[in-house]
Amino acid sequence: MTAELPPGLAIQKVDERIMTLNVGPQHPGSGHMRIIVQIDGDYIVACDPDPGYVHRGEEKMAEYRNYITNIPHLERPVIHDSCNVLYPYVLGVEELLGIEVPERAKYVRVICSELNRCIYTMYWLAIYGIFLGHSTMFMWPAGDRELLIDLMEKISGARVTHAHFVPGGVRNDLPPNFEEVCLRQVNYFEKRIKEYAAVFYDNPILISRTQDTGVLSREDAIRLGTTGSVLRASGVDYDLRQKEPYDVYEELDVHSNVMKEGDSYARSKVPWLDMMESCNIIRQALQKMPKSGSVRVKLKPNPKGKGLDSVYKRVESGRGSLGCHIVSDGKVEPYRLKMSVGSFRNLIALPYLLKGEKLGNMPSVYWSLNYWPVEADR
Amino acid sequence: MTNTATGIIRALNSGIKHIATKRFTLRYPEEKLKFVGDGYQFDPSTGVGIAGLKGRHMLFHDHCTGCQLCSIACEGVAEAIAMVKVPEEQKQNKKSIMPQIDYGKCVFCGLCVDACPFYALYMTNDYELSSFSKEGLIYTPAQLAVKPYVEQDSEIVITKYGATHG
Ligand code: SF4
Ligand code: SF4
């Protein structure tokens, strides 16, 4: 028994003061993941996030399916944001196969991806509310996202997992009269989310619970490689829709929301401001969209890549930059596919943020990272 | 301190105002949502779909040639489609095979509809597919040929007093 045990199995020295606590993985305020925290009284001494409980092997699965049949399973990591999860893949395959996408399809994609961003953020906000024990903030977003789910259902025929984007455009054109319905519901949606200010964002109880907790400085945010709303809440103006515009984003006026504080409050507010920006983008896109025209290029039945080739594309999803690296060897299936997801990159900041915090602040800091367990595990 | 008090009062006030707004909840089995069109369809000549709900499939026996393209399309997705022999009296094509769909596996992506080149397979607005057994979820070609009747009566209406399912 003198052989050395591997690090994970080694018996830890027992400390009189420090207690190890497992939060999760059965979902009580952690999602499908475990956070191992070591606490001294009420204060967190160390924290070790332990994701991987919902690993589905999406990347490996993609190597056995062709470029089209990959679509339904690749949007599973974040079903509420399924258009954005699929977006980099579709852009990459288009570059590999050399497909030119019709103008109208690009606008339809932008509308879908912005609607999806709001649907995701509302779900995230609902959970953030209930994590903090604010059940109104659970009910309102969960109800109001119905307005947008209804729009997505009209476009794509499915409430979640739309399977709407395909290499070469989108599956089908917008239904008749869509612009009018969309405008009406998006305007009402925007009016509704503005009402959240009084009940949630300006609420002194929320402010006292989230302000100055889990502060991520600008330097740390860059050093740890965080992305999306976490990065922007720490004062770094970086939005891929602005910095590396894809599809028709360069023709639209995209404004990115930046806050300087870097605390949980800023991180919870930036996605909410982003939703209003999304409503703006949808309105612009509806106005600038060509009124008719094709939305999908006809492909050969089993499209193939042209020899050895690789492509990396990234988009701004609801959780930050989401990249997809596809390697093709000229067959009908991708040779390799890798996703670089925002959730995983933001999770890396968690141990730094929780050190020295009170245990009661853990839910607010953890969920403010805009983290989605299934996406991090793929 | 006064700031805290007014903030809490504002938050409460904003919640209380909502007593007067309309109820947004869809009371599901009593009310059912209205959809656009008759379900997702696909036009092979242009290669573009027609918007609609992706619900249960509908098979047109007089168009289906038994070419198996739908089943091949589903192979990489869910393997929900099996080609089965149809009884002699229902025979409409030379191979006398037609798709049978297992809704225990189907993910309603509609890629099989995109694959059918003969206008034989569409999707409908039917979404109430529950069954007490796994076998009950397997729809034979004869069951798929039935056009469903789907009640649709409510849509989102936005009024001065908030949105509601009217
Ligand atoms: S909708 Fe998708 S999963 Fe269902 S039978 Fe068709 S291809 Fe298969
Ligand atoms: S439904 Fe269409 S694709 Fe399937 S076997 Fe019949 S004709 Fe072929």
PDB file of C-alpha atoms and ligand atoms in Angstrom, chain B residues 57 73-74 77-78 80-81 101 105-113 123, ligand 1:
ATOM      1  CA  HIS B  57     -45.909  13.140 -41.379  1.00  0.00           C
ATOM      2  CA  ALA B  73     -31.996  10.684 -45.229  1.00  0.00           C
ATOM      3  CA  CYS B  74     -33.126   9.656 -41.776  1.00  0.00           C
ATOM      4  CA  VAL B  77     -30.493  11.499 -37.964  1.00  0.00           C
ATOM      5  CA  ALA B  78     -32.653   9.130 -35.982  1.00  0.00           C
ATOM      6  CA  ALA B  80     -36.881   6.424 -37.496  1.00  0.00           C
ATOM      7  CA  ILE B  81     -37.979   5.389 -40.975  1.00  0.00           C
ATOM      8  CA  ILE B 101     -42.188   6.014 -39.102  1.00  0.00           C
ATOM      9  CA  LYS B 105     -37.250   7.995 -32.423  1.00  0.00           C
ATOM     10  CA  CYS B 106     -38.210  10.810 -34.789  1.00  0.00           C
ATOM     11  CA  VAL B 107     -36.894  14.260 -33.843  1.00  0.00           C
ATOM     12  CA  PHE B 108     -39.176  16.144 -36.263  1.00  0.00           C
ATOM     13  CA  CYS B 109     -36.353  17.702 -38.209  1.00  0.00           C
ATOM     14  CA  GLY B 110     -38.111  17.288 -41.535  1.00  0.00           C
ATOM     15  CA  LEU B 111     -34.987  16.236 -43.468  1.00  0.00           C
ATOM     16  CA  CYS B 112     -36.907  13.239 -44.857  1.00  0.00           C
ATOM     17  CA  VAL B 113     -39.437  15.645 -46.360  1.00  0.00           C
ATOM     18  CA  MET B 123     -45.553  17.122 -42.461  1.00  0.00           C
TER      19      MET B 123
HETATM   20  S1  SF4 C   1     -38.414  14.169 -39.373  1.00  0.00           S
HETATM   21 FE1  SF4 C   1     -36.211  13.755 -39.183  1.00  0.00          FE
HETATM   22  S2  SF4 C   1     -36.097  12.212 -37.562  1.00  0.00           S
HETATM   23 FE2  SF4 C   1     -38.240  12.265 -38.208  1.00  0.00          FE
HETATM   24  S3  SF4 C   1     -38.422  10.650 -39.761  1.00  0.00           S
HETATM   25 FE3  SF4 C   1     -37.934  12.562 -40.852  1.00  0.00          FE
HETATM   26  S4  SF4 C   1     -35.687  12.624 -41.036  1.00  0.00           S
HETATM   27 FE4  SF4 C   1     -36.226  11.080 -39.486  1.00  0.00          FE
END
